[in-house]
Coordinates of C-alpha atoms in Angstrom, one line a residue:
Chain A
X871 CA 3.5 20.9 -24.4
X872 CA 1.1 18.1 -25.6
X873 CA 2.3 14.4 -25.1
X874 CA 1.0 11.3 -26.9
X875 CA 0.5 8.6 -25.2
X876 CA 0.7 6.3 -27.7
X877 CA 4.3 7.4 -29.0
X878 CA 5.7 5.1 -26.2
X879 CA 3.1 2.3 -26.9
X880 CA 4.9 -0.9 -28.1
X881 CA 2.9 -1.7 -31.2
X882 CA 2.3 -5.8 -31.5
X883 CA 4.8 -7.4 -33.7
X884 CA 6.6 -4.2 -34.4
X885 CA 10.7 -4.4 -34.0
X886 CA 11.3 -2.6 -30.9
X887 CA 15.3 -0.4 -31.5
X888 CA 15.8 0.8 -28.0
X889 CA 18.6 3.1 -29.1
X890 CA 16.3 4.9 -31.1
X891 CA 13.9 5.7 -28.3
X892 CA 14.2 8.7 -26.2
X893 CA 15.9 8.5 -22.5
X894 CA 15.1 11.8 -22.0
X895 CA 12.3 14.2 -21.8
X896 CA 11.7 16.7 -25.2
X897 CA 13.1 19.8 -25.4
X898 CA 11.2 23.0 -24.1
X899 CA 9.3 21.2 -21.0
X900 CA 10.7 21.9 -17.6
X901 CA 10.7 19.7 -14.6
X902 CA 8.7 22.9 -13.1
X903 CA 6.2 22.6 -15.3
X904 CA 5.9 19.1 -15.4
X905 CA 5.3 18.7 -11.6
X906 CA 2.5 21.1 -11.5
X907 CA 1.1 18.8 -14.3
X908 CA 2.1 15.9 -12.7
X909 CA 0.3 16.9 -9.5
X910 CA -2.9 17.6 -11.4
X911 CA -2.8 14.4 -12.6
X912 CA -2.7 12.6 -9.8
X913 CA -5.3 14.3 -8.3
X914 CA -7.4 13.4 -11.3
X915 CA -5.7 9.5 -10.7
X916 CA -7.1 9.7 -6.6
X917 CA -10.5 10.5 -7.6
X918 CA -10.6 7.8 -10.3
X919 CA -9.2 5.0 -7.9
X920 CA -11.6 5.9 -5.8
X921 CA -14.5 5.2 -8.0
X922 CA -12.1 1.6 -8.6
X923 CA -12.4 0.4 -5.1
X924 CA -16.1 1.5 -4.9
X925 CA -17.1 -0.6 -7.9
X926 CA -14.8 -3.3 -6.9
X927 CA -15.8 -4.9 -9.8
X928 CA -12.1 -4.6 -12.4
X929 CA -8.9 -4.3 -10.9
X930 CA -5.7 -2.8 -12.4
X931 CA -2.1 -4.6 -12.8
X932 CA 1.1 -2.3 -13.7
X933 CA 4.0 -3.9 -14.0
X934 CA 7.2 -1.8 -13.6
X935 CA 10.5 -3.2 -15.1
X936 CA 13.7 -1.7 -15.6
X937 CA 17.5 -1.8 -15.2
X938 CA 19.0 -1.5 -12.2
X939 CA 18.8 2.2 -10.9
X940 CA 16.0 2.5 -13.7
X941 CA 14.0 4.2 -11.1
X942 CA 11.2 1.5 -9.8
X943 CA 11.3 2.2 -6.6
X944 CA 11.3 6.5 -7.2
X945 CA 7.8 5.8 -9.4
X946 CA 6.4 3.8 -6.9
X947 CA 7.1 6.4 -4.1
X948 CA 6.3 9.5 -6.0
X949 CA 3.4 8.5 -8.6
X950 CA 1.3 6.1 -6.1
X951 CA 2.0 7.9 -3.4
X952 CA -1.4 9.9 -4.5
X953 CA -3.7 7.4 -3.9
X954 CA -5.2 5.7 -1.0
X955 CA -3.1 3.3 0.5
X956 CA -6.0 1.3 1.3
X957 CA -6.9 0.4 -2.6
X958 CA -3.3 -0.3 -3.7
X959 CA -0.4 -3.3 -3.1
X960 CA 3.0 -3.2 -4.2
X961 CA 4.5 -6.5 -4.6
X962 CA 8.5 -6.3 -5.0
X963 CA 9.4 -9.4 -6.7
X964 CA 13.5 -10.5 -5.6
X965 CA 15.1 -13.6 -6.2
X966 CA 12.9 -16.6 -6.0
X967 CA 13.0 -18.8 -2.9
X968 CA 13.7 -22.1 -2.7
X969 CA 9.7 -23.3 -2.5
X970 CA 9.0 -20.5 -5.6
X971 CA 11.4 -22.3 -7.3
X972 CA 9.9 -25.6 -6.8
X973 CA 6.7 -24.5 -8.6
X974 CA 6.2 -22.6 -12.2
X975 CA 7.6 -19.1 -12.7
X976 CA 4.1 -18.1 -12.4
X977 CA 3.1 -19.7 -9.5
X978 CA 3.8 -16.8 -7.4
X979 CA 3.0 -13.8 -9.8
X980 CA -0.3 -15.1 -9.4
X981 CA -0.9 -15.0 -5.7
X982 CA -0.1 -11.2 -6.0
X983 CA -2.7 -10.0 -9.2
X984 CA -5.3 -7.5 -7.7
X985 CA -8.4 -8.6 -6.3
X986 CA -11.6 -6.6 -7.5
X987 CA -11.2 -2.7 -6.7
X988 CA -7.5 -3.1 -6.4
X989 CA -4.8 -1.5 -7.9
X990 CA -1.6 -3.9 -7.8
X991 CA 2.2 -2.6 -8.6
X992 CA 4.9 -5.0 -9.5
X993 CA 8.4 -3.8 -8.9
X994 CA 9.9 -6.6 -11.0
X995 CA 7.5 -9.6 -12.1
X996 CA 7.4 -12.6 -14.2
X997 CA 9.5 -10.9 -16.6
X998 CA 12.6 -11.2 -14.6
X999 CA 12.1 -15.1 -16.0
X1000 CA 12.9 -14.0 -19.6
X1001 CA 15.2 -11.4 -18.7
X1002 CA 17.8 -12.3 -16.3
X1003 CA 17.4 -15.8 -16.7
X1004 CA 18.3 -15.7 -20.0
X1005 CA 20.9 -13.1 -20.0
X1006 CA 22.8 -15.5 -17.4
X1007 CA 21.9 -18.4 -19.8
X1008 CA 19.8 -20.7 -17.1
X1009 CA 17.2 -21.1 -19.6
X1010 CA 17.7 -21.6 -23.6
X1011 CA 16.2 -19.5 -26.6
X1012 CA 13.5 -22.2 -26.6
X1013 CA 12.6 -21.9 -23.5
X1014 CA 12.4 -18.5 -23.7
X1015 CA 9.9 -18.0 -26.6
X1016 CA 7.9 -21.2 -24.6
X1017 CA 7.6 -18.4 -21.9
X1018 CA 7.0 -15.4 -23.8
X1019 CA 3.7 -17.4 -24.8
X1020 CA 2.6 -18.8 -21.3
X1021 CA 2.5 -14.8 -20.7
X1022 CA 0.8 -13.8 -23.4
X1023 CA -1.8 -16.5 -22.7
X1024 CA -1.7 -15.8 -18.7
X1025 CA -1.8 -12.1 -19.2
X1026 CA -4.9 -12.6 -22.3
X1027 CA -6.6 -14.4 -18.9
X1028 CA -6.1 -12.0 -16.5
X1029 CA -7.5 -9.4 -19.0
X1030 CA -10.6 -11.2 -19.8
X1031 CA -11.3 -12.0 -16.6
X1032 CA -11.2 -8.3 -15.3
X1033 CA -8.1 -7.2 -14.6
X1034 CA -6.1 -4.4 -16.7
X1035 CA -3.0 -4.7 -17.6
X1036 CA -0.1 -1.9 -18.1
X1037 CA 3.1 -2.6 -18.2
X1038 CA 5.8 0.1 -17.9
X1039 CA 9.9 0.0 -19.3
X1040 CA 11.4 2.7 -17.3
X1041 CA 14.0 3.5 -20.0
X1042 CA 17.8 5.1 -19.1
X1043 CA 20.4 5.4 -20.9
X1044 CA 23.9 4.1 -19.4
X1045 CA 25.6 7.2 -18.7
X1046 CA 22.3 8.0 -16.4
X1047 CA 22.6 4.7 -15.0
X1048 CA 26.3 5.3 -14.1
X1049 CA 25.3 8.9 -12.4
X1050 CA 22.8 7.2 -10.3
X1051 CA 24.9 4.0 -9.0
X1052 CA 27.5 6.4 -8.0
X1053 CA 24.8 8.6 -6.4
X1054 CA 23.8 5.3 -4.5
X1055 CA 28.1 5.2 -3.7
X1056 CA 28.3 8.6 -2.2
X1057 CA 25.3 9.7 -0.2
X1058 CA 25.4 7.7 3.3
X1059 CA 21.3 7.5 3.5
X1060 CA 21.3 5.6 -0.3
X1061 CA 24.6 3.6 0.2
X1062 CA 22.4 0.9 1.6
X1063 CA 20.8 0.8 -1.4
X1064 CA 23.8 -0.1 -3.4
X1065 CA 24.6 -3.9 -4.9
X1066 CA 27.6 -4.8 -5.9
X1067 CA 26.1 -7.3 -8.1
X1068 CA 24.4 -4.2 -10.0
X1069 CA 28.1 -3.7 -11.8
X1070 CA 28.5 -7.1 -12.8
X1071 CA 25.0 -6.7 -14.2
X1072 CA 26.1 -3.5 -16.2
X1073 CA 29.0 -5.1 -17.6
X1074 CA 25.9 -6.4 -19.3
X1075 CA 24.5 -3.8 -20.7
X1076 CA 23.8 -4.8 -24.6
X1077 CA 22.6 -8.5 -23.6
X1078 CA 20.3 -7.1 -21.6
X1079 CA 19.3 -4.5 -24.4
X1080 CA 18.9 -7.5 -26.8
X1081 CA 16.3 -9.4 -24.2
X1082 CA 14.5 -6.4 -23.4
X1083 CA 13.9 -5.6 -27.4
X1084 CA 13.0 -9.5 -28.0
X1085 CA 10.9 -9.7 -24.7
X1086 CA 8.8 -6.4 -25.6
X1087 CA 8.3 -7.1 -29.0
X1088 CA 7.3 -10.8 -28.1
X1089 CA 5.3 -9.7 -25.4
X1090 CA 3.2 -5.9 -26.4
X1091 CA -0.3 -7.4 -27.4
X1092 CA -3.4 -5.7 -27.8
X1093 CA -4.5 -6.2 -24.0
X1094 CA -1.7 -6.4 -22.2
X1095 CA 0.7 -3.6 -24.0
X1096 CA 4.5 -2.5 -23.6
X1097 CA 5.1 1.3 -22.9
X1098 CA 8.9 2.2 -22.8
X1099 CA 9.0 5.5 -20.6
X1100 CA 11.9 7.8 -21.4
X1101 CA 13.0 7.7 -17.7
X1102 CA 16.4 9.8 -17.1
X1103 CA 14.4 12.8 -15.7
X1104 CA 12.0 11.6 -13.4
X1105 CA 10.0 14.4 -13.3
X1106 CA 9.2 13.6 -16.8
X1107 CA 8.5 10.1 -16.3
X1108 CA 6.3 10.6 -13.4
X1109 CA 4.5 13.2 -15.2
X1110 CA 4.2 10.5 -18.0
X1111 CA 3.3 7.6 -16.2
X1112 CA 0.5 9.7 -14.1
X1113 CA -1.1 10.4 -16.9
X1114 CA -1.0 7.2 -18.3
X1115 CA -2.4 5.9 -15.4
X1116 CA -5.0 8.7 -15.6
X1117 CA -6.4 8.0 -19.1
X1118 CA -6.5 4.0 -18.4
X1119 CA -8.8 4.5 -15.8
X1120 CA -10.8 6.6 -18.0
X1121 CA -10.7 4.2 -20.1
X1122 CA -12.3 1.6 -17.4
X1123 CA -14.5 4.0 -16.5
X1124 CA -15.2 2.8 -12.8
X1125 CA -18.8 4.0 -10.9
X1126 CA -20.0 4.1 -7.9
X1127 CA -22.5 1.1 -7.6
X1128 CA -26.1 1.9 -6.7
X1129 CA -28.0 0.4 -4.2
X1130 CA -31.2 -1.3 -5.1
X1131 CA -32.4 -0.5 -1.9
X1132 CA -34.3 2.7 -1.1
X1133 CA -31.6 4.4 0.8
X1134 CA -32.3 8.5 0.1
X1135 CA -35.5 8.3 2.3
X1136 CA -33.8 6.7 5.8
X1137 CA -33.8 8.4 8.8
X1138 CA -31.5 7.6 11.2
X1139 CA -32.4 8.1 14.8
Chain B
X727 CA -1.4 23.4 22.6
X728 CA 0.2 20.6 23.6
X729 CA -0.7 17.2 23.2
X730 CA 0.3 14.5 25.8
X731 CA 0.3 11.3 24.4
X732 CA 0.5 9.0 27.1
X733 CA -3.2 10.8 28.2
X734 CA -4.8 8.6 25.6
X735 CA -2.7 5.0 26.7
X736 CA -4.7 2.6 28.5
X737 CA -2.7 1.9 31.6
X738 CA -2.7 -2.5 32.3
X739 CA -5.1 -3.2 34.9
X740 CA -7.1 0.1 34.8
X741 CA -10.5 0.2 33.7
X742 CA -11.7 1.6 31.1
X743 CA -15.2 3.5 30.7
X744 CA -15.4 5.0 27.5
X745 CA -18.2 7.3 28.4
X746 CA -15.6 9.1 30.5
X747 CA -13.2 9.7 27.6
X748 CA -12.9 12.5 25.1
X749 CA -14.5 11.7 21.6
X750 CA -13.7 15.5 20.7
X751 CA -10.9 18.0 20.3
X752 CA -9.9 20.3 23.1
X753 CA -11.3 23.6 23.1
X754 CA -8.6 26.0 21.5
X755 CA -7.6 23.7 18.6
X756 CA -8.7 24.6 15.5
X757 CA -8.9 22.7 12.3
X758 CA -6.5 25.3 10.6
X759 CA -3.8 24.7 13.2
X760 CA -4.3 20.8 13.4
X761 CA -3.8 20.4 9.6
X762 CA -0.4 22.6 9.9
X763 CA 0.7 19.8 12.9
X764 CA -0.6 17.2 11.2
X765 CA 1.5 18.2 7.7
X766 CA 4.8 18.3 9.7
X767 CA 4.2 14.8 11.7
X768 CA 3.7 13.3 8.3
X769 CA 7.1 15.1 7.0
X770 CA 8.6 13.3 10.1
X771 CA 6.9 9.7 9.5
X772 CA 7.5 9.3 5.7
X773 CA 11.5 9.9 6.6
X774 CA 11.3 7.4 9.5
X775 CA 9.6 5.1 7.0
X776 CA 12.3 5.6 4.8
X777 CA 14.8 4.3 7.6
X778 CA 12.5 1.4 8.2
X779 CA 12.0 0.1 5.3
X780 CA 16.1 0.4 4.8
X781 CA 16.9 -1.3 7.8
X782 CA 14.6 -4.3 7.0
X783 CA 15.0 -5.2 10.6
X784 CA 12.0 -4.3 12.5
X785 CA 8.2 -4.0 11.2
X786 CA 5.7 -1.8 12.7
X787 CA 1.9 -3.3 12.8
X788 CA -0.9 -0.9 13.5
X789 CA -4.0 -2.1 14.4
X790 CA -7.6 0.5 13.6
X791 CA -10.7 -0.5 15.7
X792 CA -14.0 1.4 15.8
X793 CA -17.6 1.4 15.5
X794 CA -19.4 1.4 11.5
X795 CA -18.3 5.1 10.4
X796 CA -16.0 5.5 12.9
X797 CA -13.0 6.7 10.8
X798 CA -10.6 3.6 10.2
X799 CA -11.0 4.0 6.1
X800 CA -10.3 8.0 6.3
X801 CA -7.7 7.2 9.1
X802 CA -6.0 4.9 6.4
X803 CA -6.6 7.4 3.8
X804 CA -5.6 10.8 5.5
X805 CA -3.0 9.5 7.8
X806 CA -0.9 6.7 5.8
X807 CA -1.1 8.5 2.4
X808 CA 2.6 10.1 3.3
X809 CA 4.1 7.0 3.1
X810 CA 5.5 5.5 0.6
X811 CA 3.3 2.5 -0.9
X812 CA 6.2 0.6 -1.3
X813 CA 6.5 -0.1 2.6
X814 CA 2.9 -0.7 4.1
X815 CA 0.2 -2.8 3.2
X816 CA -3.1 -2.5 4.1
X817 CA -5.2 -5.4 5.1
X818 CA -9.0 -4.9 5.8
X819 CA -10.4 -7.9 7.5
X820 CA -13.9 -9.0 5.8
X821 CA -16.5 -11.6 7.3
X822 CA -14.5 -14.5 7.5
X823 CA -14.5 -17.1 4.6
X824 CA -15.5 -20.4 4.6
X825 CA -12.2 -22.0 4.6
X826 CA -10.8 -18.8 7.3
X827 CA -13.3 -20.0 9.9
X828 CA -12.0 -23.9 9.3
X829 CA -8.6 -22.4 10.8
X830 CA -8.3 -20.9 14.1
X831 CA -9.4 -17.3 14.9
X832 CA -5.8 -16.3 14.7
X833 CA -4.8 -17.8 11.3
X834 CA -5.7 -15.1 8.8
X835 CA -4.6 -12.4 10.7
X836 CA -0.7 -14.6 11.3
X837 CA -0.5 -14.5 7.1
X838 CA -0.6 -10.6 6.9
X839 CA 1.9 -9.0 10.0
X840 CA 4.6 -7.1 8.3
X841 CA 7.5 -8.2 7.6
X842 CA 11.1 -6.6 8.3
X843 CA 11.1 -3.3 7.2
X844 CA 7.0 -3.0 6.2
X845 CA 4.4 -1.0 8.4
X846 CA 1.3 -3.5 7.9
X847 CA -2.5 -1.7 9.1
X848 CA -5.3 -4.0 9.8
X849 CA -8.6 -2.3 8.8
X850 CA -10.4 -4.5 11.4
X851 CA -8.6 -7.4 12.8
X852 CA -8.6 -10.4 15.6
X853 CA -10.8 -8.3 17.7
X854 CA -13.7 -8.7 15.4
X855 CA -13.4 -12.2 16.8
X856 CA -13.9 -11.0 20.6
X857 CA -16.2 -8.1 19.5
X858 CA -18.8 -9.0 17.2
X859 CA -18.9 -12.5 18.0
X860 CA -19.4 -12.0 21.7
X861 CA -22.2 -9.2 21.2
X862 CA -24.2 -11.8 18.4
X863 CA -23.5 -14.5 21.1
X864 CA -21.7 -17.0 18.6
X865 CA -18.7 -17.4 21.6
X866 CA -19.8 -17.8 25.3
X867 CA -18.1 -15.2 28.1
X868 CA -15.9 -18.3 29.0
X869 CA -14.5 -18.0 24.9
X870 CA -14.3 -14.8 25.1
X871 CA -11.8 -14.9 27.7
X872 CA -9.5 -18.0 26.3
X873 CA -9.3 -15.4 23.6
X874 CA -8.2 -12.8 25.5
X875 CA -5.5 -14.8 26.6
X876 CA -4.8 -16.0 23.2
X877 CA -4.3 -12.3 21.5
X878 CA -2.4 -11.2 24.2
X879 CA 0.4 -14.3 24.0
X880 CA 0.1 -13.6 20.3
X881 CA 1.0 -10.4 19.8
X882 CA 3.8 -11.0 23.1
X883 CA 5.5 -12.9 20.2
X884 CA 5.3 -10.6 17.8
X885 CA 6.7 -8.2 19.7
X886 CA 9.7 -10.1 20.9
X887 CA 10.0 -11.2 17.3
X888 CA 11.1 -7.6 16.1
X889 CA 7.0 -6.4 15.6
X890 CA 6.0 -3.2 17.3
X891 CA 2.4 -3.7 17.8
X892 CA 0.4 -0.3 18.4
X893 CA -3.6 -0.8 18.5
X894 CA -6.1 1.9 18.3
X895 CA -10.0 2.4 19.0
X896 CA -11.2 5.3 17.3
X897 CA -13.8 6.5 19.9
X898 CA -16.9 8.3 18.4
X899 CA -19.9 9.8 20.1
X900 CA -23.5 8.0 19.2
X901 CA -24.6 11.6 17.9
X902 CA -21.4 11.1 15.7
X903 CA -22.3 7.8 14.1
X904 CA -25.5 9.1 13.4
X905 CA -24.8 12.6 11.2
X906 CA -22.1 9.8 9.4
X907 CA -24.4 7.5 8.6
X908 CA -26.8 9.7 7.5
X909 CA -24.3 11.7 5.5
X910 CA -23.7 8.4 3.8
X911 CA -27.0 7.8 2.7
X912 CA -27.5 11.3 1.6
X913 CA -24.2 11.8 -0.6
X914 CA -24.6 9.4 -4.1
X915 CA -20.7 9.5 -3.8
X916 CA -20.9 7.9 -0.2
X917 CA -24.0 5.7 -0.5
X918 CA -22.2 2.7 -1.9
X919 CA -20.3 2.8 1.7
X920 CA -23.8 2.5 3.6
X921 CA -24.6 -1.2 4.6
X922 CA -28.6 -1.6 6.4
X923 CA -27.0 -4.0 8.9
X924 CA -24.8 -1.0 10.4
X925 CA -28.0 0.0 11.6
X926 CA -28.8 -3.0 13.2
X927 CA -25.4 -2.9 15.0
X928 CA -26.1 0.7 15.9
X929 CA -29.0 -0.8 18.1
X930 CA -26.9 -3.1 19.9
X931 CA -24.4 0.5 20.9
X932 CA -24.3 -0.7 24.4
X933 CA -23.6 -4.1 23.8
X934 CA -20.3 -2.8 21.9
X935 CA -19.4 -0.1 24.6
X936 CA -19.5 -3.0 27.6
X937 CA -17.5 -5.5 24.5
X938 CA -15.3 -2.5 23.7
X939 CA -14.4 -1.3 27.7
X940 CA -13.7 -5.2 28.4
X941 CA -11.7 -5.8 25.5
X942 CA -9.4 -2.3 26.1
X943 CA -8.7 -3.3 29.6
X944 CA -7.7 -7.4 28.9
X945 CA -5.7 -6.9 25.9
X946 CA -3.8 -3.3 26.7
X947 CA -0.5 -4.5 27.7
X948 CA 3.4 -2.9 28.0
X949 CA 4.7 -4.3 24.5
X950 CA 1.1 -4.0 22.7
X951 CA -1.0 -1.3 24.3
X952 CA -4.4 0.3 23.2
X953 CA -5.1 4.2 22.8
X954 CA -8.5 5.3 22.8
X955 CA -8.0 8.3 20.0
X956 CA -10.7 11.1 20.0
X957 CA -12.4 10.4 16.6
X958 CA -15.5 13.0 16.3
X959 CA -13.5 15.8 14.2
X960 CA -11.3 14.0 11.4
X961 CA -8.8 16.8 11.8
X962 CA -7.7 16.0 15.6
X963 CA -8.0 12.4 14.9
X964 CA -5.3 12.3 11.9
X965 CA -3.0 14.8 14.4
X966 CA -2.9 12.8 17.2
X967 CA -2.2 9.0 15.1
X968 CA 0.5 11.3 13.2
X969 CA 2.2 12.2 16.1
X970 CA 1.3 8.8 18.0
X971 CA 3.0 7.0 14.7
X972 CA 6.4 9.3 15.0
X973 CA 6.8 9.1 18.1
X974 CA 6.6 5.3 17.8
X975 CA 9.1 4.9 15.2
X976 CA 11.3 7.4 16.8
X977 CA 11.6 5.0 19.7
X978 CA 11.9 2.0 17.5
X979 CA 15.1 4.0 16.3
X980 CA 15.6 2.4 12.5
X981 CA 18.8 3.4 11.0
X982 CA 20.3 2.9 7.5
X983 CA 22.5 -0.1 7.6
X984 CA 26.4 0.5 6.9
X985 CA 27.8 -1.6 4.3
X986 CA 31.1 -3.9 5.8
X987 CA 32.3 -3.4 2.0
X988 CA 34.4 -0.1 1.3
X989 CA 32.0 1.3 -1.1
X990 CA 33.0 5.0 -0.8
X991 CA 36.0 4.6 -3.1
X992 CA 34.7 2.5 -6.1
X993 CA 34.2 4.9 -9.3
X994 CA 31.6 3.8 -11.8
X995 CA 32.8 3.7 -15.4

């Protein structure tokens, strides 16, 4: 089964209709094929990171959002898990601190980008300051669309000046969201993982829909695009998002640098 | 075949003289068996991680030293590629910059131990500062010995603080270096890796071992002791820091924390 990428691109000022994108993966794939595809590509997305750090000259930024239980932490564990921890930081972004707060929302997205070679993973990001911000109304519409544009233009940097930049909605529906809370309820090695705060976020639901819709369609541009990553089996989102990750780095095309020395004809005693 | 650990400790107060350690396997291990060991450690470490990271109460911070091709990048690669990425970070410590070397030696290094719940591995580390700088002569023996003093009070802290500090110097044979270096140079994939002043360090081998011996026996101590890890064949070196790392978490003992709340009886709608 064949999957196109660029179904779950966010197109630039397209409307974005979240209930009319998939959840779920098509009919006639299974998860068993899907993880022996999935593990192909991530040994295709090892050997390209590789070439990444050796360059060291572009770096890589994928930002992960989603609802609670969307599955964050799951891709970050079971798709980056393939490559070397040594070229890779995951930054988990929680409530600001009292000296965040005191600067711009930006102000500490920044310190985390990737340097040169790097591949950097947000779990959360900057985006949590047009989502939950405005879903718990401490910031109004106009302030909103104010920030939509500081992104665009801090994102349009970042790009420019090297850095790629992906960004991932891991998409569930709310029945899977309900399965996996409980999940979190029941099993004694996940109960830890469990917030209470999570429900009063779900009582939530359709705001959160309507700032996700406005913040992705304000927010997919040309260099810095929207995917929305039907997410309820996550075998089939990490076989998506593998391969998405795959074909971007194809598209960077990395190389080992050369040396302008004569190295081939040392001998070393 | 059993490995004993503790065989590999350097004891407080005993000297050390690395030409009288192993740099190779025991006769009777092969490769194929090692890599079956080595699979089932890092079963056992990503699960402790798991627990760590949960607990967010204690941090483990591993520290890799070793001569130019001496393993610390494969180490990183080969050994801490079964954990999840969410949960370590990787810092490889460069030439200082300008405005790191207007701090004291211990500065940079303070801004990247993990925090509760993280494993943290330092790709080179303060040592560089009692290693390299003595051998070039940039610090007199007098220095070198304040230092000394200084690392070991520093990482007392961290360990008292909740940090497990376990430090590492993966111990190659000269004969070793050389057929990696060379390898290096004769690979296109590798060459990028190959830096002419490694050569120049080669020459000063001596001057490392005596830096290297003094530096093992000041700075091994109870709460933050050195192993000296047989480094020549990959294979034994990634069972040994496999089992080295369970065994270490093991005794740190995470668990996942309970929840004061009565969780196991809410139902999601």
């Amino acid at each position: 089964m064949k999957v196109d990428l660029s179904d779950f691109r966010v197109r630039p000022g397209e409307p974005v209709k979240l209930k009319h994108l998939d959840t779920h993966a098509p009919d006639g794939l299974s998860s068993e094929q899907a993880a022996v595809q999935t593990a192909q590509w991530q040994e295709r997305l090892a050997r390209l990171q590789d070439r990444l750090y050796a360059e060291a000259k572009q770096s890589l930024l994928v930002v992960l959002q989603a609802r609670d239980a969307g599955g964050k932490d799951g891709t970050v564990k079971h798709v980056f898990e393939a490559v070397n921890p040594q070229g890779i930081i995951v930054t988990s972004f929680k409530v600001p601190s009292e000296q965040e707060r005191a600067h711009d929302f930006l102000w500490r997205i920044h310190a985390h980008t990737p340097a040169a070679g790097m591949i950097a993973v947000f779990n959360r990001s900057h985006y949590e300051d047009v989502l939950v911000t405005r879903v718990h109304e401490l910031i109004d519409k106009k302030e909103v669309h104010r920030r939509y544009q500081q992104i665009c233009d801090f994102e349009a940097m970042l790009s420019s000046q090297g850095t790629r930049v992906l960004k991932l909605y891991l998409h569930i529906s709310k029945d899977e969201q309900r399965k996996r809370l409980q999940d979190r309820l029941d099993d004694p090695e996940k109960r830890w993982k469990f917030n209470p705060a999570d429900l009063e976020e779900r009582a939530r639901w359709s705001d959160y829909t309507d700032a996700y819709q406005d913040t992705l369609e304000a927010t997919s541009t040309e260099v810095a695009p929207w995917y929305v990553i039907p997410a309820d089996q996550k075998w089939y989102r990490n076989l998506l998002i593998s391969k998405l990750l795959v074909r971007t780095l194809e598209d960077m095309d990395p190389r080992y640098p050369t040396s302008k020395l004569d190295l081939e004809s040392i001998q070393i005693d």
